[in-house]
Amino acid sequence: MKSFMDKFSIEGKVCVITGGAGLLGKRHAQAILTGGGIPALIDISDERLSLAKQEITASMEDATQSDIGTYAVDITDKEAVINLRDLLLRRYGHIDILINNAANNPKMEGNSRNMAAIRFHDFPLEIWNADISVGLTGAFLCSQTFGKVMEDGGGGVILNISSDYGLISPDQRVYRRDGVEEDAQIVKPISYSVVKRAIIGMTKYLATYWAKQGIRVNTLCPASLFNGQDIEFVKKISELIPMGRMSDPDEYICTVLYMISDASSYMTGSAVIVDGGRTSW
Ligand SMILES: NC(=O)c1ccc[n+]([C@@H]2O[C@H](COP(=O)([O-])OP(=O)(O)OC[C@H]3O[C@@H](n4cnc5c(N)ncnc54)[C@H](O)[C@@H]3O)[C@@H](O)[C@H]2O)c1
């Protein structure tokens, strides 16, 4: 009989992570390596991927660069996703787990083109389309392409990454700056809320669609990751969180391993919220 800890093993499983070179994507790779799986990081540039690979191996005692596959693929390009599927199947013969993680994620600490002073009435259609394209169309194409491989192979797991903003509206007060004109105040864009909410709908649709084929589909809603934001922002957002602090990006690794392994064998269609209690207020 399998011991309960053995259920966390994903030994030898090929796990595709979209947006694998980003802040959370690298942590998902750590979860996969911890469980004995083979992470396949998908991102838009070889440079980002190679840096991510170095960071992941530096952060894990046992991991070597050869344990991690990196693939520069734009997930909004159907043909590129299909080519990637063929490449992975030639290399490994199977694809077992997909983490739909990539999204245009406007941040306070980064230089994202979205985290700008663009009020809703001026929000450009081009940004709307680009955000929907990465966060939703990309997840749709990857689920369709890799989900079919899982279906043919007798099962698999898809984990969709949403956010607390898939459940609640962003409290725009945390992004405000004193002494800045109203029109120049930064806001979290509408497209982010829409993408993060819709991915929960995609989860529920696919969970029921594939339930009898052994493919489990769930959502993780992370929240408020600390990544060097300024003190004023950290203080304001922490006041909205019952636990009174932002999360450490490492605090999702164990939940991800739980959700992609047999440890969560009866879970499908669920949204797991890891938010320090923020959505409880
Ligand atoms: N950081 C947070 O505070 C936070 C909070 C809640 C939820 N999330 C969610 O977690 C996920 C990851 O967030 P993150 O903070 O790591 O973001 P990130 O911006 O650090 O990483 C996203 C990655 O996606 C890649 N990407 C963008 N377009 C792509 C495309 N067309 N094809 C392939 N890759 C593409 C980017 O290059 C980037 O490396 C997102 O879905 C985000 O909404 C993040």
Tab-separated table of C-alpha atoms and ligand atoms in Angstrom:
chain	number	residue	atom	x	y	z
A	1	MET	CA	0.000	0.000	0.000
A	2	LYS	CA	1.229	3.500	-0.849
A	3	SER	CA	2.171	5.530	2.233
A	4	PHE	CA	0.449	8.876	2.458
A	5	MET	CA	3.703	10.749	1.774
A	6	ASP	CA	4.224	8.661	-1.397
A	7	LYS	CA	1.098	10.257	-2.805
A	8	PHE	CA	3.038	13.512	-3.192
A	9	SER	CA	5.434	11.796	-5.608
A	10	ILE	CA	5.216	12.773	-9.278
A	11	GLU	CA	8.309	10.726	-10.147
A	12	GLY	CA	9.111	10.844	-13.862
A	13	LYS	CA	6.054	12.914	-14.779
A	14	VAL	CA	6.497	15.553	-17.462
A	15	CYS	CA	5.057	18.863	-16.250
A	16	VAL	CA	4.567	21.835	-18.541
A	17	ILE	CA	4.649	25.257	-16.840
A	18	THR	CA	3.631	28.243	-18.943
A	19	GLY	CA	5.284	31.503	-17.925
A	20	GLY	CA	7.890	29.250	-16.323
A	21	ALA	CA	10.576	31.932	-16.149
A	22	GLY	CA	8.481	34.283	-14.004
A	23	LEU	CA	8.281	34.841	-10.263
A	24	LEU	CA	5.841	31.995	-9.541
A	25	GLY	CA	6.782	29.815	-12.531
A	26	LYS	CA	10.204	29.186	-10.987
A	27	ARG	CA	8.514	28.131	-7.729
A	28	HIS	CA	6.241	25.737	-9.603
A	29	ALA	CA	9.402	24.194	-11.072
A	30	GLN	CA	10.755	23.755	-7.536
A	31	ALA	CA	7.522	21.988	-6.551
A	32	ILE	CA	7.862	19.642	-9.533
A	33	LEU	CA	11.520	18.862	-8.838
A	34	THR	CA	10.692	18.248	-5.159
A	35	GLY	CA	8.108	15.667	-6.228
A	36	GLY	CA	10.552	13.978	-8.645
A	37	GLY	CA	8.879	15.311	-11.807
A	38	ILE	CA	10.426	16.783	-14.947
A	39	PRO	CA	9.650	20.495	-15.327
A	40	ALA	CA	9.283	21.866	-18.865
A	41	LEU	CA	9.431	25.638	-18.572
A	42	ILE	CA	7.699	27.566	-21.350
A	43	ASP	CA	8.353	31.277	-21.729
A	44	ILE	CA	8.831	33.871	-24.414
A	45	SER	CA	12.609	34.187	-24.517
A	46	ASP	CA	15.616	31.892	-24.221
A	47	GLU	CA	17.380	34.535	-22.141
A	48	ARG	CA	14.642	34.618	-19.470
A	49	LEU	CA	14.514	30.828	-19.461
A	50	SER	CA	18.239	30.387	-19.064
A	51	LEU	CA	18.309	32.833	-16.117
A	52	ALA	CA	15.360	31.030	-14.547
A	53	LYS	CA	17.093	27.680	-14.904
A	54	GLN	CA	20.188	29.043	-13.156
A	55	GLU	CA	18.083	30.478	-10.327
A	56	ILE	CA	16.131	27.264	-9.805
A	57	THR	CA	19.215	25.059	-9.666
A	58	ALA	CA	20.998	27.522	-7.359
A	59	SER	CA	18.034	27.370	-4.972
A	60	MET	CA	17.833	23.561	-4.820
A	61	GLU	CA	20.583	21.344	-3.476
A	62	ASP	CA	19.897	18.262	-5.586
A	63	ALA	CA	18.756	19.839	-8.858
A	64	THR	CA	20.980	20.117	-11.914
A	65	GLN	CA	20.387	22.185	-15.044
A	66	SER	CA	19.811	18.997	-17.046
A	67	ASP	CA	16.763	18.180	-14.860
A	68	ILE	CA	14.941	21.222	-16.282
A	69	GLY	CA	13.668	21.576	-19.848
A	70	THR	CA	13.279	25.090	-21.235
A	71	TYR	CA	11.347	26.011	-24.367
A	72	ALA	CA	10.927	29.486	-25.854
A	73	VAL	CA	7.338	29.331	-27.100
A	74	ASP	CA	4.626	31.973	-27.378
A	75	ILE	CA	1.576	30.201	-25.954
A	76	THR	CA	-0.794	32.425	-27.933
A	77	ASP	CA	0.508	30.831	-31.160
A	78	LYS	CA	-1.415	27.591	-31.789
A	79	GLU	CA	1.104	26.185	-34.242
A	80	ALA	CA	3.993	26.841	-31.843
A	81	VAL	CA	2.111	25.060	-29.023
A	82	ILE	CA	1.441	22.058	-31.285
A	83	ASN	CA	5.120	21.940	-32.318
A	84	LEU	CA	6.070	21.994	-28.648
A	85	ARG	CA	3.700	19.088	-27.947
A	86	ASP	CA	5.363	17.078	-30.725
A	87	LEU	CA	8.827	17.938	-29.432
A	88	LEU	CA	7.935	16.891	-25.867
A	89	LEU	CA	6.340	13.666	-27.084
A	90	ARG	CA	9.453	12.833	-29.151
A	91	ARG	CA	11.662	13.559	-26.136
A	92	TYR	CA	9.630	11.937	-23.334
A	93	GLY	CA	6.743	10.036	-24.933
A	94	HIS	CA	4.229	11.508	-22.461
A	95	ILE	CA	2.978	14.790	-20.954
A	96	ASP	CA	1.300	14.396	-17.572
A	97	ILE	CA	0.776	17.753	-15.911
A	98	LEU	CA	0.084	21.285	-17.167
A	99	ILE	CA	0.275	24.442	-15.070
A	100	ASN	CA	-1.438	27.316	-16.881
A	101	ASN	CA	0.495	30.048	-15.123
A	102	ALA	CA	1.399	32.655	-17.777
A	103	ALA	CA	-0.487	35.926	-17.679
A	104	ASN	CA	0.306	39.546	-18.262
A	105	ASN	CA	0.670	40.388	-14.600
A	106	PRO	CA	0.814	44.092	-13.891
A	107	LYS	CA	2.911	44.698	-10.807
A	108	MET	CA	3.957	47.506	-8.520
A	109	GLU	CA	7.613	46.428	-8.466
A	110	GLY	CA	8.105	45.683	-12.147
A	111	ASN	CA	8.052	47.635	-15.356
A	112	SER	CA	4.948	45.985	-16.745
A	113	ARG	CA	3.389	48.106	-19.444
A	114	ASN	CA	-0.009	47.434	-17.854
A	115	MET	CA	0.621	48.783	-14.377
A	116	ALA	CA	0.118	52.295	-15.486
A	117	ALA	CA	-2.094	55.262	-14.983
A	118	ILE	CA	-4.628	54.028	-17.526
A	119	ARG	CA	-8.131	54.726	-16.271
A	120	PHE	CA	-10.879	52.320	-17.333
A	121	HIS	CA	-12.445	54.792	-19.786
A	122	ASP	CA	-9.099	55.058	-21.618
A	123	PHE	CA	-8.093	51.402	-21.398
A	124	PRO	CA	-6.731	50.507	-24.868
A	125	LEU	CA	-8.273	47.672	-26.836
A	126	GLU	CA	-4.748	46.493	-27.786
A	127	ILE	CA	-3.835	45.878	-24.125
A	128	TRP	CA	-7.199	44.228	-23.469
A	129	ASN	CA	-6.652	41.885	-26.433
A	130	ALA	CA	-3.049	41.127	-25.470
A	131	ASP	CA	-4.003	40.321	-21.860
A	132	ILE	CA	-6.892	38.067	-22.882
A	133	SER	CA	-4.631	36.437	-25.450
A	134	VAL	CA	-1.899	35.417	-22.966
A	135	GLY	CA	-4.034	34.706	-19.888
A	136	LEU	CA	-7.028	33.032	-21.514
A	137	THR	CA	-6.334	32.061	-25.129
A	138	GLY	CA	-2.906	30.725	-24.094
A	139	ALA	CA	-4.486	28.634	-21.316
A	140	PHE	CA	-7.188	27.447	-23.738
A	141	LEU	CA	-4.646	26.393	-26.399
A	142	CYS	CA	-2.377	24.635	-23.886
A	143	SER	CA	-5.308	22.847	-22.212
A	144	GLN	CA	-6.631	21.746	-25.596
A	145	THR	CA	-3.261	20.584	-26.911
A	146	PHE	CA	-1.738	18.975	-23.800
A	147	GLY	CA	-5.128	17.867	-22.402
A	148	LYS	CA	-5.645	15.704	-25.505
A	149	VAL	CA	-2.292	14.025	-24.864
A	150	MET	CA	-3.379	13.347	-21.267
A	151	GLU	CA	-6.723	12.017	-22.487
A	152	ASP	CA	-4.952	9.636	-24.896
A	153	GLY	CA	-2.503	8.650	-22.143
A	154	GLY	CA	-5.222	7.795	-19.618
A	155	GLY	CA	-5.130	10.828	-17.337
A	156	GLY	CA	-3.316	13.874	-16.032
A	157	VAL	CA	-3.609	17.057	-14.048
A	158	ILE	CA	-4.158	20.675	-15.061
A	159	LEU	CA	-3.581	23.444	-12.546
A	160	ASN	CA	-4.792	26.906	-13.518
A	161	ILE	CA	-3.284	29.875	-11.715
A	162	SER	CA	-5.810	32.551	-10.837
A	163	SER	CA	-5.503	35.125	-8.047
A	164	ASP	CA	-7.400	36.654	-5.151
A	165	TYR	CA	-8.390	39.115	-7.904
A	166	GLY	CA	-10.296	36.274	-9.556
A	167	LEU	CA	-12.565	36.417	-6.506
A	168	ILE	CA	-12.584	40.021	-5.345
A	169	SER	CA	-12.084	43.385	-6.994
A	170	PRO	CA	-8.671	44.973	-6.638
A	171	ASP	CA	-8.786	47.578	-3.908
A	172	GLN	CA	-7.344	50.395	-6.010
A	173	ARG	CA	-6.585	52.424	-2.862
A	174	VAL	CA	-3.423	50.366	-2.299
A	175	TYR	CA	-1.955	51.599	-5.592
A	176	ARG	CA	-2.716	55.279	-4.977
A	177	ARG	CA	0.038	57.821	-4.364
A	178	ASP	CA	-0.429	60.943	-2.264
A	179	GLY	CA	-0.181	64.191	-4.158
A	180	VAL	CA	-0.752	62.573	-7.564
A	181	GLU	CA	-3.553	63.862	-9.830
A	182	GLU	CA	-6.577	61.563	-10.145
A	183	ASP	CA	-5.937	60.826	-13.826
A	184	ALA	CA	-2.294	59.992	-13.084
A	185	GLN	CA	-3.103	57.425	-10.354
A	186	ILE	CA	-2.034	53.860	-11.148
A	187	VAL	CA	-4.794	51.243	-11.326
A	188	LYS	CA	-4.850	47.464	-11.687
A	189	PRO	CA	-6.439	46.934	-15.126
A	190	ILE	CA	-9.887	45.496	-15.829
A	191	SER	CA	-8.338	42.791	-18.029
A	192	TYR	CA	-6.533	41.283	-15.029
A	193	SER	CA	-9.767	40.757	-13.078
A	194	VAL	CA	-11.498	39.351	-16.138
A	195	VAL	CA	-8.701	36.896	-16.975
A	196	LYS	CA	-8.329	35.704	-13.374
A	197	ARG	CA	-12.095	35.223	-12.966
A	198	ALA	CA	-12.486	33.490	-16.342
A	199	ILE	CA	-9.739	30.963	-15.618
A	200	ILE	CA	-11.886	29.715	-12.705
A	201	GLY	CA	-14.723	29.187	-15.214
A	202	MET	CA	-12.348	27.338	-17.536
A	203	THR	CA	-11.332	25.109	-14.605
A	204	LYS	CA	-14.922	24.169	-13.808
A	205	TYR	CA	-15.791	23.505	-17.444
A	206	LEU	CA	-12.777	21.252	-18.043
A	207	ALA	CA	-13.048	19.512	-14.658
A	208	THR	CA	-16.491	18.194	-15.529
A	209	TYR	CA	-15.654	17.614	-19.208
A	210	TRP	CA	-12.667	15.387	-18.368
A	211	ALA	CA	-13.733	13.947	-14.991
A	212	LYS	CA	-14.329	10.434	-16.351
A	213	GLN	CA	-11.078	10.463	-18.388
A	214	GLY	CA	-8.938	10.802	-15.256
A	215	ILE	CA	-7.892	14.398	-15.885
A	216	ARG	CA	-8.269	16.571	-12.804
A	217	VAL	CA	-8.471	20.333	-13.276
A	218	ASN	CA	-8.179	22.817	-10.402
A	219	THR	CA	-7.404	26.451	-9.717
A	220	LEU	CA	-4.929	27.964	-7.295
A	221	CYS	CA	-5.580	31.538	-6.170
A	222	PRO	CA	-2.344	33.029	-4.822
A	223	ALA	CA	-2.296	36.572	-3.455
A	224	SER	CA	-0.128	39.526	-2.474
A	225	LEU	CA	3.340	38.165	-3.220
A	226	PHE	CA	6.145	40.153	-1.646
A	227	ASN	CA	8.783	40.934	-4.245
A	228	GLY	CA	10.548	44.073	-3.097
A	229	GLN	CA	7.618	46.515	-3.327
A	230	ASP	CA	8.059	49.823	-1.502
A	231	ILE	CA	7.217	50.183	2.191
A	232	GLU	CA	4.172	52.387	1.643
A	233	PHE	CA	2.564	49.802	-0.664
A	234	VAL	CA	3.449	46.875	1.636
A	235	LYS	CA	1.897	48.680	4.613
A	236	LYS	CA	-1.321	49.508	2.755
A	237	ILE	CA	-1.865	46.017	1.338
A	238	SER	CA	-0.927	44.305	4.637
A	239	GLU	CA	-3.744	46.194	6.341
A	240	LEU	CA	-6.206	44.425	4.002
A	241	ILE	CA	-4.898	40.980	4.948
A	242	PRO	CA	-6.100	39.354	8.210
A	243	MET	CA	-2.655	37.733	8.712
A	244	GLY	CA	-1.218	41.236	8.405
A	245	ARG	CA	1.512	40.477	5.872
A	246	MET	CA	2.207	39.768	2.215
A	247	SER	CA	3.118	36.222	1.141
A	248	ASP	CA	6.586	34.868	0.485
A	249	PRO	CA	6.609	33.484	-3.109
A	250	ASP	CA	7.926	30.182	-1.644
A	251	GLU	CA	4.715	29.724	0.350
A	252	TYR	CA	2.888	28.219	-2.665
A	253	ILE	CA	5.327	25.405	-3.439
A	254	CYS	CA	3.793	22.796	-1.103
A	255	THR	CA	0.230	23.641	-2.172
A	256	VAL	CA	1.204	23.274	-5.837
A	257	LEU	CA	2.811	19.874	-5.226
A	258	TYR	CA	-0.309	18.791	-3.347
A	259	MET	CA	-2.570	19.946	-6.178
A	260	ILE	CA	-0.606	18.318	-9.027
A	261	SER	CA	0.028	14.984	-7.281
A	262	ASP	CA	-2.150	12.077	-6.171
A	263	ALA	CA	-2.236	13.710	-2.729
A	264	SER	CA	-5.269	15.587	-4.108
A	265	SER	CA	-6.717	12.601	-6.028
A	266	TYR	CA	-10.379	13.409	-5.230
A	267	MET	CA	-10.085	17.128	-5.956
A	268	THR	CA	-11.343	18.478	-9.270
A	269	GLY	CA	-13.092	21.712	-10.239
A	270	SER	CA	-11.892	23.361	-7.018
A	271	ALA	CA	-10.307	26.703	-6.317
A	272	VAL	CA	-7.764	26.666	-3.498
A	273	ILE	CA	-7.276	30.128	-2.012
A	274	VAL	CA	-3.931	30.912	-0.377
A	275	ASP	CA	-4.276	34.556	0.587
A	276	GLY	CA	-3.544	35.098	4.291
A	277	GLY	CA	-7.300	35.513	4.722
A	278	ARG	CA	-7.660	38.511	2.408
A	279	THR	CA	-10.827	37.312	0.669
A	280	SER	CA	-12.411	36.508	4.049
A	281	TRP	CA	-12.701	40.191	4.891
B	1	LIG	N1	2.838	37.968	-8.412
B	1	LIG	C1	1.702	38.034	-7.761
B	1	LIG	O1	1.568	38.803	-6.793
B	1	LIG	C2	0.539	37.148	-8.133
B	1	LIG	C3	-0.565	37.133	-7.283
B	1	LIG	C4	-1.657	36.352	-7.626
B	1	LIG	C5	-1.647	35.605	-8.791
B	1	LIG	N2	-0.561	35.656	-9.599
B	1	LIG	C6	-0.623	34.883	-10.846
B	1	LIG	O2	0.468	34.009	-10.911
B	1	LIG	C7	0.870	33.820	-12.274
B	1	LIG	C8	2.337	34.124	-12.407
B	1	LIG	O3	2.568	35.432	-11.927
B	1	LIG	P1	4.022	36.008	-11.760
B	1	LIG	O4	3.973	37.006	-10.701
B	1	LIG	O5	4.992	34.888	-11.670
B	1	LIG	O6	4.175	36.751	-13.159
B	1	LIG	P2	5.484	37.052	-13.997
B	1	LIG	O7	5.180	38.253	-14.820
B	1	LIG	O8	6.687	37.074	-13.111
B	1	LIG	O9	5.586	35.774	-14.947
B	1	LIG	C9	4.754	35.578	-16.046
B	1	LIG	C10	5.597	34.945	-17.134
B	1	LIG	O10	4.768	34.687	-18.266
B	1	LIG	C11	5.578	34.886	-19.419
B	1	LIG	N3	4.745	35.091	-20.611
B	1	LIG	C12	4.051	36.222	-20.951
B	1	LIG	N4	3.465	36.064	-22.130
B	1	LIG	C13	3.769	34.806	-22.559
B	1	LIG	C14	3.458	34.082	-23.743
B	1	LIG	N5	2.720	34.617	-24.715
B	1	LIG	N6	3.964	32.828	-23.866
B	1	LIG	C15	4.736	32.283	-22.894
B	1	LIG	N7	5.062	32.938	-21.751
B	1	LIG	C16	4.578	34.187	-21.588
B	1	LIG	C17	6.388	36.121	-19.083
B	1	LIG	O11	7.523	36.258	-19.908
B	1	LIG	C18	6.716	35.873	-17.610
B	1	LIG	O12	7.971	35.215	-17.454
B	1	LIG	C19	-0.004	34.755	-13.110
B	1	LIG	O13	-1.069	34.022	-13.661
B	1	LIG	C20	-0.517	35.746	-12.094
B	1	LIG	O14	-1.763	36.270	-12.461
B	1	LIG	C21	0.535	36.393	-9.295
